[in-house]
């Protein structure tokens, strides 16, 4: 439906979920990294008059008039109206001939909106927020929000995205603007309440698998255990004192020095028999989770395999120095680099290295730096290529790609054991891995 120079598509996925796609005259094929559902056969009526096209399902009404979409419930009560859409051409760099894409959505003065991920702002409602959403160490973003009016919006774009909202008490518009996109692509979900919206989002992007029973208990962790004897002593002490606990976490540096960063092997002094350590933990009816990262030190097998296949991303990352001092000594750079989880082959290599720990019987993965870490961050770092285009174009989906890679590989190797993952960052769709997100 070409309107005002934009081609527009309205597609019902369920009676309560509608996908809206707009392009600027150049249709683009897109396979979503987040949306796994296929459109259902939804009974929809279509009416047309001089000013509008009206679509009705059993649960909601969608009105397209003068290039803008209005969403209402089945009784005609308006839920949200679109504002202006925008396509700004990108004229240079790896995303040349793509666009910055923008869409505005109406919001009433007393309408609270929730979501966007884990924000360190001490607020429930995100009214009045104005921020550029890019994954970081202490804040995790997902391009989803829902309204107290019982609807939600998922914006299916993976580049850094700016969210702008008027303050509470003001009628106005929420604006989402992404730095790279060939199309505007979002899903409007009417659930009636928060649970209903969540159900629609899970139908769209994946349901949450059940966690292992032991993960609902107490987990013991510290920064960090430096030997297997120290770790086993803690396990034994809990059992001797009769204090219930179910899991213990081996944090970083069990691999040794920073040139061996994330070797996914017990190379540090003090870990003389990792298999014995894991077996003794299990004999005590406890479980072990272990820290793994998105970056590899230059002395690791993972680094060499990734480099040989061209699956290392070029930006600087943690640890910046191979020396143990802090602040880091830049005259001894570690050379560590993050891998490219947008590549299926790279995800295979990552699991092949991680499977050494899996074969020991380790029970869970503490996936650190899944946003991932940048060091000496520059905006130009986002121009580096990945297997799916510029890093900028897929930046915020990094945690989804790396976490889902581990989840899928473990399930393929052993479908009888439920997967348990802690992760420092998250994105829409990641709930289908059952991963638990923490924020520092």
CSV table of C-alpha atoms in Angstrom, one decimal:
chain,number,residue,atom,x,y,z
A,1,UNK,CA,0.0,0.0,0.0
A,2,UNK,CA,2.1,3.0,-1.2
A,3,UNK,CA,1.1,6.2,0.8
A,4,UNK,CA,3.0,9.5,0.9
A,5,UNK,CA,6.0,7.9,-0.8
A,6,UNK,CA,6.2,5.0,1.7
A,7,UNK,CA,5.1,1.5,1.0
A,8,UNK,CA,3.3,0.1,4.0
A,9,UNK,CA,2.3,-3.5,5.0
A,10,UNK,CA,-0.2,-4.5,7.6
A,11,UNK,CA,0.1,-8.2,8.7
A,12,UNK,CA,-1.8,-9.9,11.5
A,13,UNK,CA,0.3,-12.6,13.3
A,14,UNK,CA,-2.5,-13.4,15.7
A,15,UNK,CA,-5.9,-11.7,16.4
A,16,UNK,CA,-3.9,-9.5,18.9
A,17,UNK,CA,-0.6,-9.0,17.2
A,18,UNK,CA,0.0,-6.9,14.0
A,19,UNK,CA,3.2,-6.3,12.2
A,20,UNK,CA,3.7,-3.0,10.5
A,21,UNK,CA,6.4,-2.6,7.8
A,22,UNK,CA,7.3,0.5,5.9
A,23,UNK,CA,9.9,1.1,3.2
A,24,UNK,CA,11.1,4.1,1.3
A,25,UNK,CA,10.3,2.7,-2.1
A,26,UNK,CA,13.1,0.1,-2.0
A,27,UNK,CA,11.6,-3.1,-0.5
A,28,UNK,CA,14.1,-5.1,1.6
A,29,UNK,CA,14.1,-8.8,2.5
A,30,UNK,CA,14.7,-9.3,6.2
A,31,UNK,CA,15.0,-12.4,8.4
A,32,UNK,CA,14.3,-11.5,12.0
A,33,UNK,CA,16.8,-12.6,14.6
A,34,UNK,CA,14.2,-12.2,17.3
A,35,UNK,CA,10.8,-13.2,15.8
A,36,UNK,CA,10.4,-16.9,15.4
A,37,UNK,CA,6.6,-17.1,15.0
A,38,UNK,CA,4.9,-17.4,11.6
A,39,UNK,CA,1.7,-15.4,10.9
A,40,UNK,CA,-1.4,-17.4,11.8
A,41,UNK,CA,-4.4,-17.7,9.5
A,42,UNK,CA,-6.3,-14.8,11.2
A,43,UNK,CA,-9.8,-14.0,10.1
A,44,UNK,CA,-9.6,-10.3,9.2
A,45,UNK,CA,-12.2,-8.1,7.5
A,46,UNK,CA,-11.2,-5.2,5.3
A,47,UNK,CA,-13.3,-2.0,4.7
A,48,UNK,CA,-12.3,1.0,2.7
A,49,UNK,CA,-13.8,4.5,2.5
A,50,UNK,CA,-12.7,7.9,1.2
A,51,UNK,CA,-10.2,8.5,4.0
A,52,UNK,CA,-9.1,5.1,5.5
A,53,UNK,CA,-8.7,1.4,5.2
A,54,UNK,CA,-10.0,-0.5,8.2
A,55,UNK,CA,-8.9,-4.0,9.2
A,56,UNK,CA,-10.7,-5.9,12.0
A,57,UNK,CA,-9.8,-9.1,13.7
A,58,UNK,CA,-11.8,-10.7,16.6
A,59,UNK,CA,-9.8,-8.7,19.1
A,60,UNK,CA,-8.7,-5.4,17.6
A,61,UNK,CA,-9.1,-2.8,14.8
A,62,UNK,CA,-6.3,-1.3,12.7
A,63,UNK,CA,-7.1,1.9,10.8
A,64,UNK,CA,-4.7,3.2,8.0
A,65,UNK,CA,-5.4,6.8,7.1
A,66,UNK,CA,-3.1,9.2,5.2
A,67,UNK,CA,-0.1,6.9,5.8
A,68,UNK,CA,-0.6,6.6,9.5
A,69,UNK,CA,-1.9,3.7,11.5
A,70,UNK,CA,-4.3,3.8,14.4
A,71,UNK,CA,-4.8,0.8,16.7
A,72,UNK,CA,-8.0,0.3,18.7
A,73,UNK,CA,-9.6,-2.5,20.7
A,74,UNK,CA,-12.5,-4.5,19.2
A,75,UNK,CA,-15.0,-1.9,20.7
A,76,UNK,CA,-13.2,0.9,18.9
A,77,UNK,CA,-11.4,2.4,21.9
A,78,UNK,CA,-8.2,4.0,20.6
A,79,UNK,CA,-5.1,2.5,22.0
A,80,UNK,CA,-2.3,4.3,20.1
A,81,UNK,CA,-1.9,6.4,17.0
A,82,UNK,CA,1.2,6.7,14.9
A,83,UNK,CA,2.9,10.0,14.4
A,84,UNK,CA,5.4,10.7,11.6
A,85,UNK,CA,7.8,8.2,10.1
A,86,UNK,CA,11.2,9.1,8.9
A,87,UNK,CA,13.9,7.7,6.6
A,88,UNK,CA,17.2,9.6,6.6
A,89,UNK,CA,19.8,8.4,4.1
A,90,UNK,CA,23.2,7.3,5.3
A,91,UNK,CA,25.7,8.8,2.8
A,92,UNK,CA,29.0,7.3,3.9
A,93,UNK,CA,30.6,4.4,5.6
A,94,UNK,CA,29.7,0.7,5.6
A,95,UNK,CA,26.0,1.4,5.8
A,96,UNK,CA,25.9,3.7,2.9
A,97,UNK,CA,22.6,3.6,1.0
A,98,UNK,CA,20.8,2.4,4.2
A,99,UNK,CA,18.8,4.7,6.4
A,100,UNK,CA,18.3,6.0,9.9
A,101,UNK,CA,14.7,5.0,10.5
A,102,UNK,CA,12.3,6.7,12.9
A,103,UNK,CA,8.7,6.3,14.0
A,104,UNK,CA,6.6,8.3,16.5
A,105,UNK,CA,3.8,6.8,18.6
A,106,UNK,CA,1.2,8.7,20.6
A,107,UNK,CA,1.1,8.6,24.4
A,108,UNK,CA,-1.5,10.1,26.7
A,109,UNK,CA,-0.6,12.4,29.6
A,110,UNK,CA,-1.3,9.8,32.3
A,111,UNK,CA,-0.1,6.8,30.4
A,112,UNK,CA,2.7,4.9,32.1
A,113,UNK,CA,5.0,2.8,29.9
A,114,UNK,CA,7.3,0.1,31.1
A,115,UNK,CA,10.2,-1.8,29.6
A,116,UNK,CA,13.3,-1.1,27.5
A,117,UNK,CA,15.5,-3.5,29.5
A,118,UNK,CA,17.5,-3.0,32.6
A,119,UNK,CA,18.0,0.8,33.2
A,120,UNK,CA,19.9,2.2,36.1
A,121,UNK,CA,17.5,5.1,36.6
A,122,UNK,CA,15.4,4.0,39.6
A,123,UNK,CA,12.2,4.3,37.7
A,124,UNK,CA,9.4,1.9,36.7
A,125,UNK,CA,7.7,4.0,34.1
A,126,UNK,CA,10.0,5.2,31.4
A,127,UNK,CA,8.1,8.5,30.7
A,128,UNK,CA,10.4,11.4,30.4
A,129,UNK,CA,13.4,9.2,29.3
A,130,UNK,CA,15.6,10.4,26.5
A,131,UNK,CA,18.5,8.0,25.8
A,132,UNK,CA,20.5,6.2,23.2
A,133,UNK,CA,20.1,2.5,23.8
A,134,UNK,CA,23.3,0.6,23.2
A,135,UNK,CA,24.3,-2.5,25.2
A,136,UNK,CA,26.7,-1.8,28.0
A,137,UNK,CA,28.2,-3.3,31.1
A,138,UNK,CA,25.7,-1.9,33.6
A,139,UNK,CA,22.6,-1.4,31.4
A,140,UNK,CA,20.9,-3.9,29.1
A,141,UNK,CA,18.5,-2.8,26.4
A,142,UNK,CA,15.7,-4.4,24.5
A,143,UNK,CA,13.6,-2.5,21.9
A,144,UNK,CA,10.3,-3.3,23.6
A,145,UNK,CA,7.9,-1.3,25.8
A,146,UNK,CA,4.4,-1.8,27.0
A,147,UNK,CA,1.7,0.6,28.1
A,148,UNK,CA,-0.6,0.6,31.1
A,149,UNK,CA,-3.4,0.7,28.5
A,150,UNK,CA,-2.7,-3.0,27.7
A,151,UNK,CA,-0.6,-2.8,24.5
A,152,UNK,CA,3.1,-3.3,23.8
A,153,UNK,CA,5.4,-2.4,20.9
A,154,UNK,CA,8.4,-4.4,19.8
A,155,UNK,CA,10.7,-2.5,17.4
A,156,UNK,CA,12.5,-5.1,15.3
A,157,UNK,CA,15.8,-3.3,14.7
A,158,UNK,CA,19.2,-4.3,16.2
A,159,UNK,CA,21.2,-1.1,15.8
A,160,UNK,CA,21.6,1.5,18.6
A,161,UNK,CA,18.3,3.1,19.0
A,162,UNK,CA,17.2,6.4,20.7
A,163,UNK,CA,14.1,6.4,22.8
A,164,UNK,CA,12.4,9.7,23.5
A,165,UNK,CA,9.3,10.2,25.6
A,166,UNK,CA,7.4,13.2,26.9
A,167,UNK,CA,7.3,13.7,30.7
A,168,UNK,CA,4.3,12.2,32.6
A,169,UNK,CA,1.4,14.6,32.6
A,170,UNK,CA,2.0,15.7,29.0
A,171,UNK,CA,0.2,14.4,25.9
A,172,UNK,CA,2.7,13.7,23.2
A,173,UNK,CA,4.7,11.1,21.3
A,174,UNK,CA,7.2,8.5,22.0
A,175,UNK,CA,9.9,8.3,19.3
A,176,UNK,CA,12.1,5.4,18.4
A,177,UNK,CA,15.0,6.2,16.0
A,178,UNK,CA,17.5,3.5,14.9
A,179,UNK,CA,20.9,4.3,13.5
A,180,UNK,CA,20.7,1.7,10.6
A,181,UNK,CA,17.7,0.2,8.9
A,182,UNK,CA,16.4,-0.5,5.5
A,183,UNK,CA,12.8,-0.6,6.7
A,184,UNK,CA,10.6,0.4,9.6
A,185,UNK,CA,9.5,-2.8,11.2
A,186,UNK,CA,7.5,-3.1,14.4
A,187,UNK,CA,4.9,-5.3,16.1
A,188,UNK,CA,1.9,-3.9,17.9
A,189,UNK,CA,0.5,-6.3,20.6
A,190,UNK,CA,-2.8,-5.9,22.4
A,191,UNK,CA,-2.8,-8.1,25.4
A,192,UNK,CA,-5.3,-6.2,27.6
A,193,UNK,CA,-2.9,-6.2,30.5
A,194,UNK,CA,0.8,-6.8,31.2
A,195,UNK,CA,0.5,-10.6,31.3
A,196,UNK,CA,-1.4,-10.6,28.0
A,197,UNK,CA,1.2,-8.4,26.3
A,198,UNK,CA,4.0,-10.7,27.7
A,199,UNK,CA,2.2,-13.7,26.4
A,200,UNK,CA,1.9,-12.2,22.9
A,201,UNK,CA,5.6,-11.2,22.9
A,202,UNK,CA,6.6,-14.8,24.0
A,203,UNK,CA,4.4,-16.2,21.2
A,204,UNK,CA,6.2,-13.9,18.8
A,205,UNK,CA,9.8,-14.5,19.9
A,206,UNK,CA,9.9,-17.7,21.9
A,207,UNK,CA,8.6,-19.2,25.1
A,208,UNK,CA,10.7,-19.7,28.2
A,209,UNK,CA,12.0,-23.2,28.8
A,210,UNK,CA,11.9,-24.6,32.4
A,211,UNK,CA,15.1,-24.2,34.3
A,212,UNK,CA,16.9,-27.1,36.1
A,213,UNK,CA,15.3,-27.7,39.6
A,214,UNK,CA,18.6,-27.0,41.4
A,215,UNK,CA,18.9,-23.5,40.0
A,216,UNK,CA,16.0,-22.3,42.2
A,217,UNK,CA,18.1,-22.8,45.3
A,218,UNK,CA,20.9,-20.7,46.7
A,219,UNK,CA,24.1,-20.0,44.7
A,220,UNK,CA,27.4,-19.2,46.4
A,221,UNK,CA,29.8,-16.9,44.5
A,222,UNK,CA,32.7,-14.5,45.2
A,223,UNK,CA,35.3,-12.7,43.2
A,224,UNK,CA,37.0,-15.2,43.0
A,225,UNK,CA,38.1,-18.7,44.1
A,226,UNK,CA,41.8,-19.1,43.3
A,227,UNK,CA,42.2,-22.8,43.5
A,228,UNK,CA,40.1,-26.0,43.5
A,229,UNK,CA,41.0,-26.6,47.1
A,230,UNK,CA,39.6,-23.2,48.1
A,231,UNK,CA,36.4,-23.9,46.2
A,232,UNK,CA,35.9,-27.4,47.5
A,233,UNK,CA,36.5,-26.1,51.1
A,234,UNK,CA,33.6,-23.8,50.7
A,235,UNK,CA,31.3,-26.6,49.4
A,236,UNK,CA,32.4,-28.9,52.2
A,237,UNK,CA,31.8,-26.2,54.9
A,238,UNK,CA,28.3,-25.6,53.7
A,239,UNK,CA,27.5,-29.3,54.0
A,240,UNK,CA,29.3,-29.7,57.4
A,241,UNK,CA,27.2,-26.8,58.8
A,242,UNK,CA,24.0,-28.1,57.3
A,243,UNK,CA,23.4,-24.8,55.4
A,244,UNK,CA,21.3,-25.5,52.3
A,245,UNK,CA,22.8,-24.4,49.0
A,246,UNK,CA,22.7,-25.8,45.5
A,247,UNK,CA,25.3,-24.1,43.4
A,248,UNK,CA,28.7,-22.6,43.5
A,249,UNK,CA,30.3,-20.3,40.9
A,250,UNK,CA,33.9,-20.3,39.7
A,251,UNK,CA,34.5,-16.8,38.6
A,252,UNK,CA,37.3,-15.6,36.1
A,253,UNK,CA,41.0,-16.2,35.9
A,254,UNK,CA,41.0,-19.9,36.5
A,255,UNK,CA,42.7,-19.9,33.1
A,256,UNK,CA,45.8,-18.1,34.3
A,257,UNK,CA,47.3,-14.9,33.0
A,258,UNK,CA,45.5,-12.4,30.7
A,259,UNK,CA,47.2,-13.7,27.5
A,260,UNK,CA,45.3,-16.9,28.2
A,261,UNK,CA,42.1,-14.9,28.8
A,262,UNK,CA,39.0,-17.1,28.5
A,263,UNK,CA,41.0,-20.2,27.5
A,264,UNK,CA,38.0,-22.3,28.7
A,265,UNK,CA,40.6,-24.5,30.4
A,266,UNK,CA,41.9,-24.7,34.0
A,267,UNK,CA,45.5,-23.5,33.3
A,268,UNK,CA,46.1,-21.5,36.5
A,269,UNK,CA,48.2,-22.9,39.3
A,270,UNK,CA,45.9,-24.5,41.9
A,271,UNK,CA,43.6,-26.4,39.6
A,272,UNK,CA,45.6,-29.6,39.4
A,273,UNK,CA,42.7,-32.0,38.7
A,274,UNK,CA,39.6,-30.2,37.4
A,275,UNK,CA,37.7,-33.5,36.8
A,276,UNK,CA,38.2,-34.5,40.4
A,277,UNK,CA,37.0,-31.1,41.6
A,278,UNK,CA,33.8,-31.4,39.6
A,279,UNK,CA,33.2,-34.9,40.7
A,280,UNK,CA,33.6,-34.0,44.4
A,281,UNK,CA,31.2,-31.1,44.0
A,282,UNK,CA,28.6,-33.5,42.6
A,283,UNK,CA,29.3,-36.0,45.3
A,284,UNK,CA,28.3,-33.3,47.7
A,285,UNK,CA,25.0,-32.9,45.8
A,286,UNK,CA,26.0,-29.4,44.6
A,287,UNK,CA,26.5,-27.9,41.1
A,288,UNK,CA,29.1,-25.8,39.5
A,289,UNK,CA,28.7,-22.8,37.2
A,290,UNK,CA,31.8,-21.2,35.5
A,291,UNK,CA,32.7,-17.9,34.0
A,292,UNK,CA,33.2,-17.7,30.2
A,293,UNK,CA,33.7,-14.5,28.2
A,294,UNK,CA,33.1,-13.2,24.6
A,295,UNK,CA,36.7,-12.3,24.2
A,296,UNK,CA,39.8,-14.6,23.9
A,297,UNK,CA,43.4,-13.9,24.8
A,298,UNK,CA,46.1,-14.2,22.1
A,299,UNK,CA,47.5,-17.4,23.7
A,300,UNK,CA,44.3,-19.4,23.6
A,301,UNK,CA,43.1,-22.1,21.2
A,302,UNK,CA,39.9,-20.1,20.7
A,303,UNK,CA,41.7,-17.0,19.6
A,304,UNK,CA,43.9,-18.9,17.1
A,305,UNK,CA,40.8,-20.7,15.6
A,306,UNK,CA,38.8,-17.6,15.4
A,307,UNK,CA,41.6,-15.6,13.9
A,308,UNK,CA,42.3,-18.3,11.3
A,309,UNK,CA,38.7,-18.1,10.1
A,310,UNK,CA,38.4,-14.4,10.3
A,311,UNK,CA,35.9,-14.3,13.2
A,312,UNK,CA,37.5,-11.8,15.5
A,313,UNK,CA,36.1,-8.3,15.8
A,314,UNK,CA,38.7,-5.6,15.5
A,315,UNK,CA,37.8,-3.3,18.4
A,316,UNK,CA,39.7,-3.2,21.7
A,317,UNK,CA,38.2,-5.1,24.5
A,318,UNK,CA,38.7,-6.3,28.1
A,319,UNK,CA,41.3,-7.1,29.4
A,320,UNK,CA,43.2,-4.2,27.8
A,321,UNK,CA,46.6,-5.3,29.3
A,322,UNK,CA,48.3,-8.6,29.7
A,323,UNK,CA,49.8,-7.4,33.0
A,324,UNK,CA,47.8,-7.9,36.2
A,325,UNK,CA,48.1,-4.3,37.5
A,326,UNK,CA,45.2,-1.9,37.6
A,327,UNK,CA,44.9,0.7,36.1
A,328,UNK,CA,46.0,-1.3,33.0
A,329,UNK,CA,49.4,-0.8,31.4
A,330,UNK,CA,48.8,0.1,27.8
A,331,UNK,CA,52.5,-0.6,27.0
A,332,UNK,CA,51.7,-4.3,27.5
A,333,UNK,CA,48.5,-4.7,25.5
A,334,UNK,CA,46.7,-8.1,25.9
A,335,UNK,CA,45.6,-8.3,22.3
A,336,UNK,CA,42.4,-9.9,23.4
A,337,UNK,CA,39.5,-9.7,20.9
A,338,UNK,CA,35.8,-10.5,20.9
A,339,UNK,CA,34.5,-13.1,18.6
A,340,UNK,CA,31.7,-12.6,16.0
A,341,UNK,CA,28.6,-14.5,17.1
A,342,UNK,CA,26.7,-13.4,14.0
A,343,UNK,CA,28.7,-16.1,12.2
A,344,UNK,CA,27.4,-19.7,12.5
A,345,UNK,CA,30.9,-21.0,12.1
A,346,UNK,CA,32.2,-18.7,14.9
A,347,UNK,CA,29.4,-20.0,17.2
A,348,UNK,CA,30.5,-23.5,16.4
A,349,UNK,CA,34.1,-22.7,17.3
A,350,UNK,CA,33.0,-21.0,20.5
A,351,UNK,CA,31.1,-24.1,21.5
A,352,UNK,CA,33.9,-26.5,20.5
A,353,UNK,CA,36.1,-24.7,23.0
A,354,UNK,CA,33.4,-24.5,25.7
A,355,UNK,CA,32.6,-28.2,25.3
A,356,UNK,CA,35.9,-29.0,27.0
A,357,UNK,CA,34.3,-27.6,30.2
A,358,UNK,CA,31.0,-29.3,29.4
A,359,UNK,CA,32.6,-32.7,29.1
A,360,UNK,CA,33.9,-32.2,32.7
A,361,UNK,CA,30.3,-32.2,33.8
A,362,UNK,CA,30.1,-28.4,34.6
A,363,UNK,CA,26.4,-27.6,35.1
A,364,UNK,CA,26.0,-23.9,34.2
A,365,UNK,CA,27.6,-21.0,32.3
A,366,UNK,CA,28.3,-17.6,33.8
A,367,UNK,CA,28.5,-15.8,30.4
A,368,UNK,CA,30.3,-12.5,31.2
A,369,UNK,CA,30.7,-9.6,28.9
A,370,UNK,CA,27.9,-10.6,26.5
A,371,UNK,CA,27.2,-7.0,25.6
A,372,UNK,CA,30.4,-7.2,24.9
A,373,UNK,CA,33.0,-5.0,26.6
A,374,UNK,CA,34.7,-2.2,24.6
A,375,UNK,CA,37.9,-0.6,25.7
A,376,UNK,CA,38.8,3.0,24.5
A,377,UNK,CA,35.4,2.9,22.9
A,378,UNK,CA,35.0,5.0,19.7
A,379,UNK,CA,31.8,5.4,17.6
A,380,UNK,CA,33.9,4.2,14.6
A,381,UNK,CA,34.2,0.8,16.3
A,382,UNK,CA,30.7,0.2,15.2
A,383,UNK,CA,31.8,0.4,11.5
A,384,UNK,CA,33.7,-2.9,11.8
A,385,UNK,CA,32.3,-5.7,9.7
A,386,UNK,CA,30.5,-8.8,11.1
A,387,UNK,CA,29.1,-11.8,9.3
A,388,UNK,CA,25.7,-10.0,9.1
A,389,UNK,CA,26.9,-6.5,8.1
A,390,UNK,CA,28.3,-3.6,10.0
A,391,UNK,CA,28.5,-4.0,13.8
A,392,UNK,CA,26.4,-0.9,14.1
A,393,UNK,CA,23.5,-2.6,12.2
A,394,UNK,CA,23.3,-5.6,14.6
A,395,UNK,CA,25.0,-4.2,17.7
A,396,UNK,CA,22.3,-4.7,20.3
A,397,UNK,CA,21.6,-8.3,19.3
A,398,UNK,CA,25.1,-9.4,20.3
A,399,UNK,CA,23.9,-11.0,23.6
A,400,UNK,CA,21.1,-12.8,21.9
A,401,UNK,CA,23.5,-14.3,19.3
A,402,UNK,CA,26.2,-15.5,21.7
A,403,UNK,CA,23.8,-16.8,24.4
A,404,UNK,CA,21.6,-18.6,21.9
A,405,UNK,CA,24.6,-20.1,20.3
A,406,UNK,CA,25.6,-21.8,23.6
A,407,UNK,CA,22.0,-22.8,24.4
A,408,UNK,CA,21.4,-24.4,21.1
A,409,UNK,CA,24.7,-26.3,21.0
A,410,UNK,CA,24.3,-27.7,24.4
A,411,UNK,CA,20.7,-28.9,23.6
A,412,UNK,CA,22.0,-30.5,20.4
A,413,UNK,CA,24.7,-32.3,22.4
A,414,UNK,CA,22.5,-33.4,25.3
A,415,UNK,CA,18.8,-32.9,25.0
A,416,UNK,CA,18.2,-34.7,28.4
A,417,UNK,CA,19.9,-31.9,30.5
A,418,UNK,CA,18.3,-28.5,30.9
A,419,UNK,CA,20.6,-25.5,30.2
A,420,UNK,CA,21.5,-23.0,32.8
A,421,UNK,CA,23.0,-19.6,31.8
A,422,UNK,CA,23.8,-16.4,33.7
A,423,UNK,CA,24.4,-13.6,31.3
A,424,UNK,CA,25.5,-9.9,31.8
A,425,UNK,CA,23.4,-8.6,28.9
A,426,UNK,CA,20.2,-9.5,27.1
A,427,UNK,CA,18.0,-8.7,24.1
A,428,UNK,CA,14.5,-9.5,22.9
A,429,UNK,CA,14.0,-13.2,22.2
A,430,UNK,CA,16.7,-14.2,24.7
A,431,UNK,CA,14.0,-15.6,27.0
A,432,UNK,CA,13.8,-18.7,24.7
A,433,UNK,CA,17.2,-19.7,26.1
A,434,UNK,CA,16.0,-19.5,29.7
A,435,UNK,CA,19.0,-17.3,30.4
A,436,UNK,CA,19.1,-15.3,33.6
A,437,UNK,CA,20.4,-11.7,33.3
A,438,UNK,CA,22.2,-9.8,36.0
A,439,UNK,CA,23.3,-6.2,35.9
A,440,UNK,CA,26.3,-4.8,37.8
